[in-house]
Amino acid sequence: MEAEQAVLGALLLAPHQLASVSGWLEPGNFYRPAHAALYEVLLAQQQAGHRALAGEDAEARRAWALEAMASAATLCPSFTSSYGHTLISACPASEHAAVYGRMVLESAVRRAVHEHAHRLLAAARADGAEPEAVLRLTADLRATIGRLADAWDSLDARPLPAPGEWPLELSEDAASKTLHQEEALLASLSAAPAELADVASWLHPGDLLDPGHREVYRALAGLAHRGEPIDPLTVLWEVQHRGALTDGTLTAERVRTLTRAGYQGEPGYWAERVLRAALLRTTASRAGAVRLLAQDASVPAARLLGSALHTLRGAETVQGRWLAVTGHGADGPSARGDPAVVRRGAARARTTTPPPAPVSAAAPSPSQRAAPPRAPVRSTH
């Protein structure tokens, strides 16, 4: 607020200083509407070639300020002539107008990044969230960062360390639904291991919510990659080799339960459902991290923009796999006609979420299996 007052006071006092900011500072960069209205008037007076811009005539400068205040009061009822004099008094040095303008622009950059990241976070966490809306808002955030980088005229590509993990904040119903879909995926892959080559090419272990499910999926993919037989015992052996039984991530009984092929379904369909949930979680996490960056006033604008882009790439990577797998937004008809994509589309019409897999007394509940959220940590850089 002080920077906005200072730059406007400088422009009222010294009309020629407007030339130092008018090329890059816009009315929309001001937070307070009264300030934006006054700056818009000053730009209009400049465009009209006001006589105060021609020389050092004191009377012309006085007319410049008074006319601007009167026009701003007409545009914005909250602006008064007395407030105009307050702006003049708030200016430490009129020759520093360009510096004050950069302060205003940096604050606008921070607000714009925060606002678009907040919209993206809300969309990814909303009940009934749809990937299409999330992808559109992700593109909006990236476009906004690009536009702001052009306005700021620089972008620092050196990313700051992540400010921390955004809390998972999944509802019990959403977590339970995701875990059931992961269980259906593992059971269907165990029953149809020939599908593993296709699924493993685009579904990553980190896309699964439950740590135990990730380990079983890694074991299935590893066995398939080596061309070894897949059944509950071979998967258990592979899980043991990977240390998941030793560190307590899984129990032998739970591995047998997850790989017991009692539920028949289309593995690609369930993998797509799992990837969809991962897309929403990852996007929410990255959008929350961008918000934390924007809230840190110690981060310069160029560094904020570069770090926001770097943080956003983690979500865009998952989104890119989603687009490739579902055929949405793919280039040309070949991707949309991919047999695996067509098969998963047909599976949507005949597949429903299975009931929860039976869990032994020693196995954790769905809410316990979900990775606990961690509180966001602000960057000290």
GROMACS .gro file of C-alpha atoms in nm:
model
  381
    1MET     CA    1   0.000   0.000   0.000
    2GLU     CA    2   0.283   0.240   0.081
    3ALA     CA    3   0.447   0.168  -0.255
    4GLU     CA    4   0.122   0.240  -0.439
    5GLN     CA    5   0.080   0.567  -0.252
    6ALA     CA    6   0.443   0.663  -0.314
    7VAL     CA    7   0.440   0.606  -0.690
    8LEU     CA    8   0.111   0.791  -0.735
    9GLY     CA    9   0.232   1.078  -0.519
   10ALA     CA   10   0.546   1.096  -0.731
   11LEU     CA   11   0.344   1.107  -1.053
   12LEU     CA   12   0.120   1.384  -0.917
   13LEU     CA   13   0.423   1.587  -0.812
   14ALA     CA   14   0.638   1.523  -1.120
   15PRO     CA   15   0.432   1.452  -1.437
   16HIS     CA   16   0.744   1.372  -1.643
   17GLN     CA   17   0.812   1.071  -1.418
   18LEU     CA   18   0.512   0.896  -1.574
   19ALA     CA   19   0.726   0.817  -1.879
   20SER     CA   20   0.949   0.598  -1.659
   21VAL     CA   21   0.665   0.361  -1.561
   22SER     CA   22   0.387   0.390  -1.820
   23GLY     CA   23   0.550   0.135  -2.052
   24TRP     CA   24   0.514  -0.154  -1.806
   25LEU     CA   25   0.297  -0.054  -1.509
   26GLU     CA   26  -0.076  -0.106  -1.567
   27PRO     CA   27  -0.384   0.008  -1.372
   28GLY     CA   28  -0.463  -0.358  -1.297
   29ASN     CA   29  -0.135  -0.388  -1.106
   30PHE     CA   30  -0.273  -0.172  -0.826
   31TYR     CA   31  -0.445  -0.346  -0.537
   32ARG     CA   32  -0.669  -0.058  -0.429
   33PRO     CA   33  -0.939   0.045  -0.683
   34ALA     CA   34  -0.896   0.415  -0.602
   35HIS     CA   35  -0.527   0.387  -0.688
   36ALA     CA   36  -0.602   0.208  -1.015
   37ALA     CA   37  -0.855   0.478  -1.107
   38LEU     CA   38  -0.608   0.761  -1.046
   39TYR     CA   39  -0.332   0.588  -1.243
   40GLU     CA   40  -0.573   0.530  -1.533
   41VAL     CA   41  -0.653   0.903  -1.533
   42LEU     CA   42  -0.283   0.992  -1.532
   43LEU     CA   43  -0.224   0.766  -1.832
   44ALA     CA   44  -0.516   0.932  -2.014
   45GLN     CA   45  -0.371   1.278  -1.942
   46GLN     CA   46  -0.036   1.160  -2.078
   47GLN     CA   47  -0.204   1.021  -2.390
   48ALA     CA   48  -0.384   1.353  -2.441
   49GLY     CA   49  -0.052   1.540  -2.424
   50HIS     CA   50  -0.122   1.745  -2.111
   51ARG     CA   51   0.070   2.073  -2.108
   52ALA     CA   52   0.242   1.980  -1.779
   53LEU     CA   53   0.450   1.725  -1.972
   54ALA     CA   54   0.605   1.995  -2.189
   55GLY     CA   55   0.814   2.175  -1.927
   56GLU     CA   56   0.865   2.284  -1.567
   57ASP     CA   57   0.573   2.527  -1.544
   58ALA     CA   58   0.453   2.519  -1.182
   59GLU     CA   59   0.099   2.621  -1.272
   60ALA     CA   60   0.076   2.343  -1.532
   61ARG     CA   61   0.196   2.088  -1.278
   62ARG     CA   62  -0.065   2.211  -1.031
   63ALA     CA   63  -0.335   2.178  -1.296
   64TRP     CA   64  -0.206   1.827  -1.380
   65ALA     CA   65  -0.255   1.712  -1.019
   66LEU     CA   66  -0.589   1.884  -0.959
   67GLU     CA   67  -0.744   1.766  -1.285
   68ALA     CA   68  -0.627   1.410  -1.218
   69MET     CA   69  -0.778   1.413  -0.868
   70ALA     CA   70  -1.112   1.545  -0.997
   71SER     CA   71  -1.131   1.286  -1.275
   72ALA     CA   72  -1.036   1.002  -1.039
   73ALA     CA   73  -1.311   1.107  -0.796
   74THR     CA   74  -1.558   1.079  -1.086
   75LEU     CA   75  -1.433   0.732  -1.180
   76CYS     CA   76  -1.411   0.600  -0.825
   77PRO     CA   77  -1.640   0.742  -0.552
   78SER     CA   78  -1.397   0.630  -0.281
   79PHE     CA   79  -1.133   0.868  -0.416
   80THR     CA   80  -1.140   1.220  -0.272
   81SER     CA   81  -0.933   1.530  -0.332
   82SER     CA   82  -0.807   1.516   0.025
   83TYR     CA   83  -0.680   1.165  -0.036
   84GLY     CA   84  -0.492   1.295  -0.339
   85HIS     CA   85  -0.302   1.531  -0.111
   86THR     CA   86  -0.235   1.236   0.121
   87LEU     CA   87  -0.070   1.056  -0.171
   88ILE     CA   88   0.155   1.354  -0.238
   89SER     CA   89   0.257   1.364   0.129
   90ALA     CA   90   0.328   0.987   0.123
   91CYS     CA   91   0.594   1.019  -0.151
   92PRO     CA   92   0.947   1.018  -0.005
   93ALA     CA   93   1.114   1.129  -0.330
   94SER     CA   94   0.940   1.192  -0.662
   95GLU     CA   95   1.254   1.100  -0.861
   96HIS     CA   96   1.221   0.742  -0.733
   97ALA     CA   97   0.890   0.681  -0.909
   98ALA     CA   98   1.025   0.392  -1.120
   99VAL     CA   99   1.150   0.210  -0.809
  100TYR     CA  100   0.814   0.250  -0.636
  101GLY     CA  101   0.646   0.125  -0.954
  102ARG     CA  102   0.857  -0.191  -0.949
  103MET     CA  103   0.743  -0.252  -0.591
  104VAL     CA  104   0.382  -0.222  -0.704
  105LEU     CA  105   0.441  -0.460  -0.994
  106GLU     CA  106   0.614  -0.718  -0.774
  107SER     CA  107   0.318  -0.715  -0.535
  108ALA     CA  108   0.085  -0.761  -0.832
  109VAL     CA  109   0.294  -1.057  -0.952
  110ARG     CA  110   0.269  -1.219  -0.610
  111ARG     CA  111  -0.108  -1.165  -0.590
  112ALA     CA  112  -0.174  -1.300  -0.940
  113VAL     CA  113   0.030  -1.617  -0.884
  114HIS     CA  114  -0.140  -1.674  -0.549
  115GLU     CA  115  -0.489  -1.619  -0.692
  116HIS     CA  116  -0.447  -1.861  -0.985
  117ALA     CA  117  -0.277  -2.123  -0.765
  118HIS     CA  118  -0.566  -2.095  -0.518
  119ARG     CA  119  -0.820  -2.157  -0.796
  120LEU     CA  120  -0.627  -2.460  -0.913
  121LEU     CA  121  -0.599  -2.598  -0.559
  122ALA     CA  122  -0.972  -2.553  -0.500
  123ALA     CA  123  -1.060  -2.725  -0.829
  124ALA     CA  124  -0.834  -3.023  -0.760
  125ARG     CA  125  -0.975  -3.071  -0.409
  126ALA     CA  126  -1.342  -3.015  -0.493
  127ASP     CA  127  -1.596  -3.293  -0.458
  128GLY     CA  128  -1.650  -3.439  -0.802
  129ALA     CA  129  -1.333  -3.277  -0.937
  130GLU     CA  130  -1.279  -3.341  -1.307
  131PRO     CA  131  -0.935  -3.368  -1.471
  132GLU     CA  132  -1.045  -3.151  -1.763
  133ALA     CA  133  -1.115  -2.853  -1.536
  134VAL     CA  134  -0.790  -2.909  -1.347
  135LEU     CA  135  -0.590  -2.923  -1.671
  136ARG     CA  136  -0.751  -2.602  -1.792
  137LEU     CA  137  -0.668  -2.416  -1.470
  138THR     CA  138  -0.313  -2.553  -1.476
  139ALA     CA  139  -0.272  -2.409  -1.825
  140ASP     CA  140  -0.419  -2.079  -1.699
  141LEU     CA  141  -0.162  -2.065  -1.418
  142ARG     CA  142   0.125  -2.137  -1.657
  143ALA     CA  143  -0.002  -1.871  -1.901
  144THR     CA  144  -0.032  -1.620  -1.617
  145ILE     CA  145   0.326  -1.689  -1.509
  146GLY     CA  146   0.442  -1.635  -1.867
  147ARG     CA  147   0.253  -1.307  -1.895
  148LEU     CA  148   0.390  -1.186  -1.562
  149ALA     CA  149   0.743  -1.283  -1.665
  150ASP     CA  150   0.701  -1.065  -1.975
  151ALA     CA  151   0.576  -0.775  -1.763
  152TRP     CA  152   0.860  -0.817  -1.512
  153ASP     CA  153   1.103  -0.864  -1.800
  154SER     CA  154   1.295  -1.145  -1.629
  155LEU     CA  155   1.253  -1.495  -1.494
  156ASP     CA  156   1.501  -1.661  -1.260
  157ALA     CA  157   1.520  -2.025  -1.368
  158ARG     CA  158   1.704  -2.132  -1.052
  159PRO     CA  159   1.430  -2.308  -0.852
  160LEU     CA  160   1.400  -2.255  -0.482
  161PRO     CA  161   1.372  -2.565  -0.262
  162ALA     CA  162   1.013  -2.682  -0.231
  163PRO     CA  163   0.848  -2.494   0.057
  164GLY     CA  164   0.702  -2.821   0.186
  165GLU     CA  165   0.441  -3.084   0.109
  166TRP     CA  166   0.086  -2.958   0.097
  167PRO     CA  167  -0.136  -3.157   0.336
  168LEU     CA  168  -0.307  -3.451   0.166
  169GLU     CA  169  -0.649  -3.347   0.301
  170LEU     CA  170  -0.843  -3.638   0.149
  171SER     CA  171  -1.188  -3.707   0.283
  172GLU     CA  172  -1.248  -4.052   0.428
  173ASP     CA  173  -1.483  -4.131   0.141
  174ALA     CA  174  -1.233  -4.020  -0.127
  175ALA     CA  175  -0.946  -4.209   0.038
  176SER     CA  176  -1.158  -4.524   0.071
  177LYS     CA  177  -1.269  -4.506  -0.292
  178THR     CA  178  -0.912  -4.462  -0.413
  179LEU     CA  179  -0.785  -4.751  -0.202
  180HIS     CA  180  -1.060  -4.980  -0.331
  181GLN     CA  181  -0.970  -4.888  -0.688
  182GLU     CA  182  -0.605  -4.968  -0.618
  183GLU     CA  183  -0.704  -5.304  -0.470
  184ALA     CA  184  -0.911  -5.378  -0.782
  185LEU     CA  185  -0.613  -5.284  -0.998
  186LEU     CA  186  -0.375  -5.519  -0.816
  187ALA     CA  187  -0.624  -5.805  -0.818
  188SER     CA  188  -0.703  -5.763  -1.189
  189LEU     CA  189  -0.334  -5.739  -1.280
  190SER     CA  190  -0.269  -6.057  -1.084
  191ALA     CA  191  -0.544  -6.227  -1.283
  192ALA     CA  192  -0.430  -6.084  -1.618
  193PRO     CA  193  -0.053  -6.032  -1.594
  194ALA     CA  194  -0.027  -5.995  -1.971
  195GLU     CA  195  -0.169  -5.643  -1.925
  196LEU     CA  196   0.123  -5.537  -1.704
  197ALA     CA  197   0.348  -5.434  -1.994
  198ASP     CA  198   0.094  -5.178  -2.115
  199VAL     CA  199  -0.007  -5.049  -1.773
  200ALA     CA  200   0.348  -5.025  -1.634
  201SER     CA  201   0.449  -4.804  -1.928
  202TRP     CA  202   0.232  -4.516  -1.802
  203LEU     CA  203   0.124  -4.589  -1.444
  204HIS     CA  204   0.407  -4.529  -1.196
  205PRO     CA  205   0.427  -4.680  -0.845
  206GLY     CA  206   0.419  -4.330  -0.697
  207ASP     CA  207   0.072  -4.282  -0.846
  208LEU     CA  208  -0.073  -4.521  -0.589
  209LEU     CA  209  -0.188  -4.370  -0.260
  210ASP     CA  210  -0.114  -4.660  -0.027
  211PRO     CA  211   0.256  -4.744   0.040
  212GLY     CA  212   0.178  -5.116   0.056
  213HIS     CA  213  -0.006  -5.102  -0.277
  214ARG     CA  214   0.297  -4.931  -0.432
  215GLU     CA  215   0.525  -5.213  -0.321
  216VAL     CA  216   0.295  -5.484  -0.456
  217TYR     CA  217   0.266  -5.296  -0.786
  218ARG     CA  218   0.647  -5.267  -0.805
  219ALA     CA  219   0.674  -5.640  -0.743
  220LEU     CA  220   0.420  -5.722  -1.015
  221ALA     CA  221   0.591  -5.493  -1.264
  222GLY     CA  222   0.934  -5.633  -1.177
  223LEU     CA  223   0.823  -5.993  -1.226
  224ALA     CA  224   0.654  -5.906  -1.556
  225HIS     CA  225   0.961  -5.721  -1.678
  226ARG     CA  226   1.180  -6.025  -1.614
  227GLY     CA  227   0.924  -6.257  -1.771
  228GLU     CA  228   0.872  -6.456  -1.451
  229PRO     CA  229   0.543  -6.623  -1.350
  230ILE     CA  230   0.301  -6.424  -1.138
  231ASP     CA  231   0.092  -6.568  -0.856
  232PRO     CA  232   0.046  -6.478  -0.488
  233LEU     CA  233   0.357  -6.673  -0.385
  234THR     CA  234   0.592  -6.529  -0.646
  235VAL     CA  235   0.470  -6.178  -0.570
  236LEU     CA  236   0.524  -6.237  -0.198
  237TRP     CA  237   0.879  -6.357  -0.270
  238GLU     CA  238   0.948  -6.046  -0.478
  239VAL     CA  239   0.804  -5.818  -0.211
  240GLN     CA  240   1.028  -5.984   0.046
  241HIS     CA  241   1.334  -5.927  -0.172
  242ARG     CA  242   1.244  -5.559  -0.193
  243GLY     CA  243   1.239  -5.526   0.187
  244ALA     CA  244   0.873  -5.432   0.223
  245LEU     CA  245   0.807  -5.712   0.472
  246THR     CA  246   1.108  -5.623   0.684
  247ASP     CA  247   1.026  -5.254   0.720
  248GLY     CA  248   0.662  -5.324   0.809
  249THR     CA  249   0.507  -5.173   0.496
  250LEU     CA  250   0.333  -5.504   0.423
  251THR     CA  251   0.251  -5.834   0.584
  252ALA     CA  252   0.255  -6.168   0.405
  253GLU     CA  253  -0.119  -6.210   0.456
  254ARG     CA  254  -0.193  -5.871   0.308
  255VAL     CA  255   0.017  -5.945  -0.001
  256ARG     CA  256  -0.176  -6.269  -0.052
  257THR     CA  257  -0.507  -6.084  -0.011
  258LEU     CA  258  -0.414  -5.811  -0.261
  259THR     CA  259  -0.291  -6.058  -0.526
  260ARG     CA  260  -0.561  -6.318  -0.488
  261ALA     CA  261  -0.731  -6.293  -0.827
  262GLY     CA  262  -1.084  -6.303  -0.698
  263TYR     CA  263  -1.201  -5.994  -0.883
  264GLN     CA  264  -1.203  -5.999  -1.262
  265GLY     CA  265  -1.194  -5.662  -1.437
  266GLU     CA  266  -1.014  -5.460  -1.700
  267PRO     CA  267  -0.671  -5.373  -1.550
  268GLY     CA  268  -0.629  -5.075  -1.783
  269TYR     CA  269  -0.955  -4.927  -1.664
  270TRP     CA  270  -0.857  -4.953  -1.298
  271ALA     CA  271  -0.512  -4.816  -1.376
  272GLU     CA  272  -0.678  -4.518  -1.542
  273ARG     CA  273  -0.891  -4.459  -1.231
  274VAL     CA  274  -0.579  -4.474  -1.013
  275LEU     CA  275  -0.396  -4.230  -1.241
  276ARG     CA  276  -0.694  -3.993  -1.231
  277ALA     CA  277  -0.684  -3.985  -0.851
  278ALA     CA  278  -0.307  -3.932  -0.860
  279LEU     CA  279  -0.350  -3.641  -1.103
  280LEU     CA  280  -0.588  -3.464  -0.865
  281ARG     CA  281  -0.370  -3.528  -0.558
  282THR     CA  282  -0.048  -3.422  -0.728
  283THR     CA  283  -0.201  -3.110  -0.878
  284ALA     CA  284  -0.345  -3.005  -0.542
  285SER     CA  285  -0.008  -3.060  -0.376
  286ARG     CA  286   0.183  -2.858  -0.636
  287ALA     CA  287  -0.075  -2.578  -0.643
  288GLY     CA  288  -0.053  -2.556  -0.264
  289ALA     CA  289   0.326  -2.535  -0.286
  290VAL     CA  290   0.301  -2.251  -0.539
  291ARG     CA  291   0.068  -2.071  -0.300
  292LEU     CA  292   0.327  -2.102  -0.023
  293LEU     CA  293   0.591  -1.956  -0.254
  294ALA     CA  294   0.366  -1.663  -0.343
  295GLN     CA  295   0.300  -1.591   0.024
  296ASP     CA  296   0.671  -1.563   0.103
  297ALA     CA  297   0.748  -1.192   0.063
  298SER     CA  298   1.123  -1.261   0.083
  299VAL     CA  299   1.116  -1.431  -0.260
  300PRO     CA  300   1.187  -1.180  -0.542
  301ALA     CA  301   0.941  -1.173  -0.832
  302ALA     CA  302   1.173  -1.329  -1.091
  303ARG     CA  303   1.265  -1.611  -0.851
  304LEU     CA  304   0.900  -1.665  -0.761
  305LEU     CA  305   0.799  -1.701  -1.125
  306GLY     CA  306   1.081  -1.943  -1.207
  307SER     CA  307   1.023  -2.151  -0.895
  308ALA     CA  308   0.646  -2.161  -0.958
  309LEU     CA  309   0.706  -2.300  -1.306
  310HIS     CA  310   0.947  -2.559  -1.166
  311THR     CA  311   0.698  -2.664  -0.897
  312LEU     CA  312   0.415  -2.686  -1.148
  313ARG     CA  313   0.607  -2.930  -1.371
  314GLY     CA  314   0.550  -3.210  -1.119
  315ALA     CA  315   0.175  -3.183  -1.177
  316GLU     CA  316   0.212  -3.135  -1.552
  317THR     CA  317   0.410  -3.460  -1.579
  318VAL     CA  318   0.120  -3.661  -1.435
  319GLN     CA  319  -0.128  -3.461  -1.643
  320GLY     CA  320   0.071  -3.539  -1.957
  321ARG     CA  321   0.050  -3.911  -1.887
  322TRP     CA  322  -0.325  -3.876  -1.829
  323LEU     CA  323  -0.373  -3.703  -2.164
  324ALA     CA  324  -0.169  -3.967  -2.344
  325VAL     CA  325  -0.351  -4.257  -2.178
  326THR     CA  326  -0.708  -4.134  -2.212
  327GLY     CA  327  -0.666  -3.993  -2.564
  328HIS     CA  328  -0.802  -3.653  -2.454
  329GLY     CA  329  -0.614  -3.381  -2.635
  330ALA     CA  330  -0.403  -3.633  -2.826
  331ASP     CA  331  -0.266  -3.531  -3.167
  332GLY     CA  332  -0.448  -3.697  -3.452
  333PRO     CA  333  -0.683  -3.995  -3.463
  334SER     CA  334  -0.411  -4.256  -3.409
  335ALA     CA  335  -0.392  -4.203  -3.034
  336ARG     CA  336  -0.770  -4.199  -2.997
  337GLY     CA  337  -0.785  -4.524  -3.191
  338ASP     CA  338  -0.525  -4.698  -2.977
  339PRO     CA  339  -0.665  -5.043  -2.892
  340ALA     CA  340  -0.577  -5.006  -2.524
  341VAL     CA  341  -0.755  -4.670  -2.505
  342VAL     CA  342  -1.063  -4.809  -2.682
  343ARG     CA  343  -1.066  -5.113  -2.454
  344ARG     CA  344  -1.054  -4.899  -2.140
  345GLY     CA  345  -1.333  -4.681  -2.277
  346ALA     CA  346  -1.553  -4.985  -2.331
  347ALA     CA  347  -1.466  -5.110  -1.982
  348ARG     CA  348  -1.611  -4.794  -1.826
  349ALA     CA  349  -1.960  -4.904  -1.930
  350ARG     CA  350  -1.939  -5.243  -1.767
  351THR     CA  351  -1.709  -5.199  -1.467
  352THR     CA  352  -1.802  -5.082  -1.119
  353THR     CA  353  -1.593  -5.025  -0.811
  354PRO     CA  354  -1.563  -5.357  -0.626
  355PRO     CA  355  -1.639  -5.399  -0.260
  356PRO     CA  356  -1.340  -5.363  -0.028
  357ALA     CA  357  -1.106  -5.658  -0.036
  358PRO     CA  358  -1.118  -5.867   0.281
  359VAL     CA  359  -0.853  -5.745   0.520
  360SER     CA  360  -0.697  -5.957   0.790
  361ALA     CA  361  -0.702  -5.843   1.150
  362ALA     CA  362  -0.334  -5.757   1.128
  363ALA     CA  363  -0.378  -5.533   0.824
  364PRO     CA  364  -0.433  -5.159   0.869
  365SER     CA  365  -0.762  -4.993   0.782
  366PRO     CA  366  -0.796  -4.778   0.467
  367SER     CA  367  -0.759  -4.458   0.668
  368GLN     CA  368  -0.447  -4.597   0.837
  369ARG     CA  369  -0.299  -4.710   0.506
  370ALA     CA  370  -0.327  -4.364   0.349
  371ALA     CA  371  -0.007  -4.167   0.390
  372PRO     CA  372  -0.062  -3.917   0.674
  373PRO     CA  373  -0.055  -3.549   0.569
  374ARG     CA  374   0.237  -3.336   0.671
  375ALA     CA  375   0.196  -2.974   0.769
  376PRO     CA  376   0.330  -2.730   0.509
  377VAL     CA  377   0.678  -2.599   0.587
  378ARG     CA  378   0.772  -2.252   0.476
  379SER     CA  379   1.099  -2.210   0.294
  380THR     CA  380   1.374  -2.036   0.485
  381HIS     CA  381   1.542  -1.928   0.161
   0.00000   0.00000   0.00000
